[in-house]
Coordinates of C-alpha atoms in Angstrom, one line a residue:
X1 CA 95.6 121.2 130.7
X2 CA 96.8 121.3 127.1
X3 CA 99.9 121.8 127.9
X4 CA 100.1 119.1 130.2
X5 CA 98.8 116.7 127.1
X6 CA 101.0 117.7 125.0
X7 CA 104.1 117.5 127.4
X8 CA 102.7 113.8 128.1
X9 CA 102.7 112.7 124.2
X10 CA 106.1 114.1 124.1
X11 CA 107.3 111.9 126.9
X12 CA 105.4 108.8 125.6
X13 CA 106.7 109.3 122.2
X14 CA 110.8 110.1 124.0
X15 CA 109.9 106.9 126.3
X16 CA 108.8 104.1 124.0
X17 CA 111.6 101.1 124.7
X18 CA 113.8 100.6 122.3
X19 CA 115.8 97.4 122.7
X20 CA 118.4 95.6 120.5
X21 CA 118.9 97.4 117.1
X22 CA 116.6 100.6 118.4
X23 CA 117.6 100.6 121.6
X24 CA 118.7 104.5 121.9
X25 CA 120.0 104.7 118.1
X26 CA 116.8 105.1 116.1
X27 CA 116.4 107.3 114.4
X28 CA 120.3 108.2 113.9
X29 CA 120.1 110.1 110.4
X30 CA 117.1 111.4 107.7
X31 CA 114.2 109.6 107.4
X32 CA 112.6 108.9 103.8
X33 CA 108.8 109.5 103.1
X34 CA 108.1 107.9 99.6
X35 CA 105.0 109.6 98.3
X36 CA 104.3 107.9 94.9
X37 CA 102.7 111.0 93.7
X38 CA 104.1 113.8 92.0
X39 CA 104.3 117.3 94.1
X40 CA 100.6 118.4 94.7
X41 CA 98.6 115.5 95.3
X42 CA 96.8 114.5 98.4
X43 CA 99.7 112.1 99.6
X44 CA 102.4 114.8 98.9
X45 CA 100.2 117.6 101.0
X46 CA 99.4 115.8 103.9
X47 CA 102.8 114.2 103.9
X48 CA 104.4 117.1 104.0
X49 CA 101.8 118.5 107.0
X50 CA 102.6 115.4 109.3
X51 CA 106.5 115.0 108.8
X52 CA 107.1 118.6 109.1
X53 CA 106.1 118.0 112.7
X54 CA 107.1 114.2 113.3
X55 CA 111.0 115.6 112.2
X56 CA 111.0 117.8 114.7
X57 CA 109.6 115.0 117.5
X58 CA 111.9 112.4 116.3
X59 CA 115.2 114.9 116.1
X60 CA 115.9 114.0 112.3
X61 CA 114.7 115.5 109.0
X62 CA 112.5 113.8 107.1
X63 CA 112.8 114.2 103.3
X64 CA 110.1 113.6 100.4
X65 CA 111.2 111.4 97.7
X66 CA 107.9 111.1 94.9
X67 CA 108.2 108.6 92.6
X68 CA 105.1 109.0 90.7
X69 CA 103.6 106.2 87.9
X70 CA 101.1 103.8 87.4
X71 CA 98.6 105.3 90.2
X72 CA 100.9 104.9 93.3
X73 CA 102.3 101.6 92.4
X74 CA 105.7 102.7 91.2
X75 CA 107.2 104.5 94.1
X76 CA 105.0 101.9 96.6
X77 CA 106.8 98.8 95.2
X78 CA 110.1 100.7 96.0
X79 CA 108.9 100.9 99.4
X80 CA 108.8 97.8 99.6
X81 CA 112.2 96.3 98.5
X82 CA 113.4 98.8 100.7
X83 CA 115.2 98.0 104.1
X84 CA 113.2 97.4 106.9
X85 CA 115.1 99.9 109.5
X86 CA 112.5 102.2 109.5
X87 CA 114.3 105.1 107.5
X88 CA 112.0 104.2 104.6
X89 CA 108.1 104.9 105.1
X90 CA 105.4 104.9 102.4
X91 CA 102.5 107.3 101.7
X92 CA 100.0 104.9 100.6
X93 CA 95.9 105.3 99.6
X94 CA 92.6 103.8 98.8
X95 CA 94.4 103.0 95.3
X96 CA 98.1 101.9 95.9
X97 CA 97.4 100.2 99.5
X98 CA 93.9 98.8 98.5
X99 CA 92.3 98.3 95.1
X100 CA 95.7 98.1 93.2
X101 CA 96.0 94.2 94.1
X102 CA 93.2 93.6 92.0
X103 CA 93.7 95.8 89.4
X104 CA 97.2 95.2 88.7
X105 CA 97.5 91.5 87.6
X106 CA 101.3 91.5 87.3
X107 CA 101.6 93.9 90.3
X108 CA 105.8 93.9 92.1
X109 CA 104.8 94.1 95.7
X110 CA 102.1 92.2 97.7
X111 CA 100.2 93.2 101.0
X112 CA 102.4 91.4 103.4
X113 CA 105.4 93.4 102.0
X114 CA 104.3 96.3 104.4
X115 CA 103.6 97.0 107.8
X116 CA 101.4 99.7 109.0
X117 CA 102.3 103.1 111.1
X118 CA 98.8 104.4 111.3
X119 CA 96.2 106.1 109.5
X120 CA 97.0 110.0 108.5
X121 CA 93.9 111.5 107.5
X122 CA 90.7 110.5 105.6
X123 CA 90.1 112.2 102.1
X124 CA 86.5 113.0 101.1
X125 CA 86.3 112.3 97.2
X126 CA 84.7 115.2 95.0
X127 CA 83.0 116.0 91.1
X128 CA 84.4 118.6 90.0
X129 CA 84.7 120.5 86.6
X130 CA 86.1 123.2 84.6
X131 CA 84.5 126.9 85.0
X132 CA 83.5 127.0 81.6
X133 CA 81.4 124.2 81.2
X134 CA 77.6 125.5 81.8
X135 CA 76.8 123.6 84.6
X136 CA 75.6 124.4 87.9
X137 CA 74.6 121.4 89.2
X138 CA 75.6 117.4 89.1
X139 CA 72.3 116.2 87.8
X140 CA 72.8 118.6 84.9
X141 CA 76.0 117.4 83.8
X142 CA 74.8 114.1 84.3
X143 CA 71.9 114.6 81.9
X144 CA 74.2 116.3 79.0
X145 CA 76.7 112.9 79.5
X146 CA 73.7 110.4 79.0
X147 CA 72.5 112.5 76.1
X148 CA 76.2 112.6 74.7
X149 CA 78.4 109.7 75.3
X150 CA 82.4 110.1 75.6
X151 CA 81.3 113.9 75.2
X152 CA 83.4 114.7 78.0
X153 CA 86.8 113.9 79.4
X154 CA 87.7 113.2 83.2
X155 CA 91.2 113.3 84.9
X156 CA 92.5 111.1 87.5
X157 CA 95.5 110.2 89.1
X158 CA 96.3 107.7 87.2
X159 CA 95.1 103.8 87.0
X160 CA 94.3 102.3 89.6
X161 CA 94.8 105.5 91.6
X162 CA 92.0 106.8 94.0
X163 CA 90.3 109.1 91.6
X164 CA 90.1 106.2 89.0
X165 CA 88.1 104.4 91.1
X166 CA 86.0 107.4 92.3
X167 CA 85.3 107.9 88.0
X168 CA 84.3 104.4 87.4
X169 CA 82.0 104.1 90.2
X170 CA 80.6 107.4 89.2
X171 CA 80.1 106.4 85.8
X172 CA 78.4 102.9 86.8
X173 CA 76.3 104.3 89.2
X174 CA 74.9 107.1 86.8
X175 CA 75.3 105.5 83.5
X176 CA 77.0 107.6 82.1
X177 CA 80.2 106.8 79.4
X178 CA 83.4 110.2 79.8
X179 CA 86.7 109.7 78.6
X180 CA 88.8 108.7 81.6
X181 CA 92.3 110.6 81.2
X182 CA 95.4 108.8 83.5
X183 CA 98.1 111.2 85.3
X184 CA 101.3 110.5 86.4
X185 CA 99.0 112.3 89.8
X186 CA 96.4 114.6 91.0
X187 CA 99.1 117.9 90.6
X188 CA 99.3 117.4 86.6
X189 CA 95.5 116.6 86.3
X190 CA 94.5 119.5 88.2
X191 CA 96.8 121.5 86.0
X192 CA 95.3 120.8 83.2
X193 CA 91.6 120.8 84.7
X194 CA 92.5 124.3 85.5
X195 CA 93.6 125.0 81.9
X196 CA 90.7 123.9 79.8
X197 CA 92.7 120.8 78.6
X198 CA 90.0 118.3 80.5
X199 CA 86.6 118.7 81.7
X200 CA 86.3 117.4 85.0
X201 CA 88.1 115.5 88.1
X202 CA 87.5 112.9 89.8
X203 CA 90.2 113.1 93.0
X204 CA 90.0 114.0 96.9
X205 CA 89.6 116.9 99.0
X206 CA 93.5 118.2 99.3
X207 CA 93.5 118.5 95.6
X208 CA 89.9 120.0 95.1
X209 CA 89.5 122.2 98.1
X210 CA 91.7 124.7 97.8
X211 CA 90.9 125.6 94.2
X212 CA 87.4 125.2 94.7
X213 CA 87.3 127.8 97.5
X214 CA 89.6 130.1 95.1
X215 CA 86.7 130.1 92.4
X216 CA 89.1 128.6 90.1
X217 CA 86.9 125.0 89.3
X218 CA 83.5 124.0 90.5
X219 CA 82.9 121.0 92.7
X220 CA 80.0 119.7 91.9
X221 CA 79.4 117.0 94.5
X222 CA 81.3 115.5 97.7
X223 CA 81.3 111.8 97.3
X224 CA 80.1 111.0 100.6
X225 CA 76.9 111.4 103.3
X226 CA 77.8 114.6 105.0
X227 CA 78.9 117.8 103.5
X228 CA 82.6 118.8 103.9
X229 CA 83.1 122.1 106.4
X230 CA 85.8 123.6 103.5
X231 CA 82.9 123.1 101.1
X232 CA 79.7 123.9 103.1
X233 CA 78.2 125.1 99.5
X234 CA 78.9 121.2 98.2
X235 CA 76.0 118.9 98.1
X236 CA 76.1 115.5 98.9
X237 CA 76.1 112.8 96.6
X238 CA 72.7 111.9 97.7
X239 CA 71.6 115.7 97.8
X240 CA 72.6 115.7 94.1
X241 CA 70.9 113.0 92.5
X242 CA 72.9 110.0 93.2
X243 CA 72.7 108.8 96.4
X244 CA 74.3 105.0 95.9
X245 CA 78.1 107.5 94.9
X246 CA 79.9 107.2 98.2
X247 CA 83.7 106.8 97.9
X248 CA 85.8 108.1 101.1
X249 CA 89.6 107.6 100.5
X250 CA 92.4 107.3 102.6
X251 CA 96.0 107.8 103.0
X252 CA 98.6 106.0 105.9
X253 CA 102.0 105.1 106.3
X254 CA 103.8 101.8 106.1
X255 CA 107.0 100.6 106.2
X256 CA 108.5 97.3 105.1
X257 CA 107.5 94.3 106.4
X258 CA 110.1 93.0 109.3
X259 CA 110.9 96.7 110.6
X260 CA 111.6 96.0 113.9
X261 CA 108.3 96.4 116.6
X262 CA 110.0 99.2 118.5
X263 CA 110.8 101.3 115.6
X264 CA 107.2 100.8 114.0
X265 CA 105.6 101.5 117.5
X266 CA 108.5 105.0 117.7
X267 CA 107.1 106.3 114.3
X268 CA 103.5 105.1 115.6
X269 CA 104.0 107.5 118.7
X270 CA 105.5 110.6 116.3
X271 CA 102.6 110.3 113.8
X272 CA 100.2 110.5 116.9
X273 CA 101.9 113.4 118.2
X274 CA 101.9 115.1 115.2
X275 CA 98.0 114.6 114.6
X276 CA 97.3 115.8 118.1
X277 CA 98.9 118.7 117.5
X278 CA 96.3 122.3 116.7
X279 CA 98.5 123.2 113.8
X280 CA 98.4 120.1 112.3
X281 CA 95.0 119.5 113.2
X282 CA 93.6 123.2 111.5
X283 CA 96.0 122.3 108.2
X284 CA 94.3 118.8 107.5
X285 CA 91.1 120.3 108.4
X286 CA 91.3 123.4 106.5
X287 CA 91.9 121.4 102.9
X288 CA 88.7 119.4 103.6
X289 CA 90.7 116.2 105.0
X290 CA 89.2 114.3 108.1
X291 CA 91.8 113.4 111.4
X292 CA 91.3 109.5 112.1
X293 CA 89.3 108.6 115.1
X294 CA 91.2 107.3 118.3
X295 CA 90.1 103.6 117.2
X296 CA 91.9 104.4 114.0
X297 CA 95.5 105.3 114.4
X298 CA 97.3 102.0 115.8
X299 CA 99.6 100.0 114.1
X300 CA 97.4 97.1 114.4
X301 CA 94.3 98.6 113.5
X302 CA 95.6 100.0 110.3
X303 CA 96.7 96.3 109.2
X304 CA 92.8 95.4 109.8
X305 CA 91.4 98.5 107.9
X306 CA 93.5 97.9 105.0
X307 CA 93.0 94.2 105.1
X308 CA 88.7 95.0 104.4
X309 CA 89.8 97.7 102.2
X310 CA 91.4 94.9 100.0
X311 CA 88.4 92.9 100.0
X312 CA 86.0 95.9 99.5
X313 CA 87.6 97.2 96.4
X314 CA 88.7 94.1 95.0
X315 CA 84.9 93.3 94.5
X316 CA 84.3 96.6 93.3
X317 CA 87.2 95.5 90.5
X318 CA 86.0 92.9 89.6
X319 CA 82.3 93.6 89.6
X320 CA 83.3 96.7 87.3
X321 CA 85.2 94.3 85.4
X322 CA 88.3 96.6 84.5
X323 CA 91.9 96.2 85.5
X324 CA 95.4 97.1 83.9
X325 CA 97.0 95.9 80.7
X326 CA 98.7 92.6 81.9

């Protein structure tokens, strides 16, 4: 029987019509994924995890370009000036698909300038810290940061970026004033978090996980109301102390607004055959990520999601009262 689903998607995604420019031609060369992250981040892992599989569905390779900056917002503005022929997709996030409209004042690239593919994975959001700090738990190193202000320095990927948003709301919801350190990523901020250079990390599961279950930082707290299976160990936010700290990201692919239905709908049916399949499925799972519900991974219903997400997080902006240099 799971052979005969799997035969299925590959005929669905073989069958989808193609007419006028797609009909039969697309894809006829490499595909670009623009994840704009450096190498090691959350977009850049589970990129590489889906389009592994969706180059071998669609008969073309699909190559990684990161163009990292200003949380996301560099490489995604490329996206969006690029042509809409559907050999450009973006690898976009809570931050450079959601809160960076209000943040950004003088942002190049609007929401209607993409289209949406569908959702890849959701990314549980973690507190994490350097081994050598003393503490065990989250209400510990809570209660040092109120005694101490700007005591202690936190990475993120950069303004604007996921893991900003996850540090500010951490440090409204406990009170607490750190030092909040902007990457060019998560990869360059866990390499320093691993180095003794920072003190803790605010960023999501692909980037925590696996150094968390090699012993090499200590996650203090999953951002969320159920416990991540990679982390078991990890309290909830609520568990430790803070139950109002609940930040689950995101990440999804888009194209440029006016790629043609056909070819949207052709890397719709790749992406969904590529999430349905067990390898895939185990790698997203095993790095603490979360595969999107069956309600979740249309076209359409990723345009909605991010449309709320906007609103949600440009509240939270604006309520937190921060935003980039003009």
């Amino acid at each position: 029987m799971r052979l005969l689903i799997r035969l299925l998607g590959c005929l669905a995604v073989l069958s989808i019509p193609t007419p006028g420019i797609a009909a039969g031609s697309f894809p006829d060369h490499a595909i670009t994924l623009i994840v704009p992250f450096p190498p090691g981040g959350p977009n850049d892992v589970l990129g590489r995890i889906v389009v592994d599989h969706m180059a071998k569905t669609l008969g073309q390779p699909v190559i990684i370009e990161n163009v990292s900056g200003a949380g996301g917002t560099i490489g995604s503005g490329r996206g969006a000036k690029s042509a809409p022929d559907g050999y450009t997709i973006v690898s976009g996030n809570l931050g450079s698909h959601g809160a960076s409209y209000s943040y950004y004042p003088k942002l190049n690239y609007a929401p209607d300038d993409f289209a949406g593919v569908g959702m890849v994975a959701g990314t549980p959001n973690f507190i994490a810290i350097r081994n050598s700090l003393p503490f065990e738990k989250l209400s510990d190193f809570i209660a040092d940061a109120q005694q101490h202000p700007d005591k202690y320095t936190a990475g993120h990927a950069g303004n604007g970026s996921n893991g900003n948003l996850v540090c500010l709301l951490f440090m409204k919801t406990t009170g607490i004033r750190i030092q909040l350190v902007p990457y060019r990523g998560s990869g360059p901020a866990m390499n320093d978090l691993l180095g003794g250079q920072i003190d803790a990390m605010c960023d999501s599961a692909p980037t925590v996980v696996p150094q968390a279950q090699a012993g090499a930082i200590r996650a203090l707290a999953v951002a969320q109301t159920v416990r991540v299976d990679a982390l078991k160990d990890v309290p909830t936010s609520a568990e430790a102390g803070v139950p109002g700290f609940n930040v689950t990201g995101w990440n999804a692919f888009f194209v440029p607004r006016g790629t043609p239905a056909p070819i949207v709908e052709k890397l719709n049916a790749a992406l969904l055959y590529a999430l349905n399949d067990d390898n895939v499925k185990r790698r997203i799972e095993e790095i603490g990520a979360t595969l999107p519900g069956p309600d979740q991974r249309s076209p359409g219903a990723l345009d909605a999601f991010v449309k709320s997400e906007i609103e949600k997080w440009g509240e939270v902006v604006r309520t937190a009262g921060v935003s980039a240099n003009p």
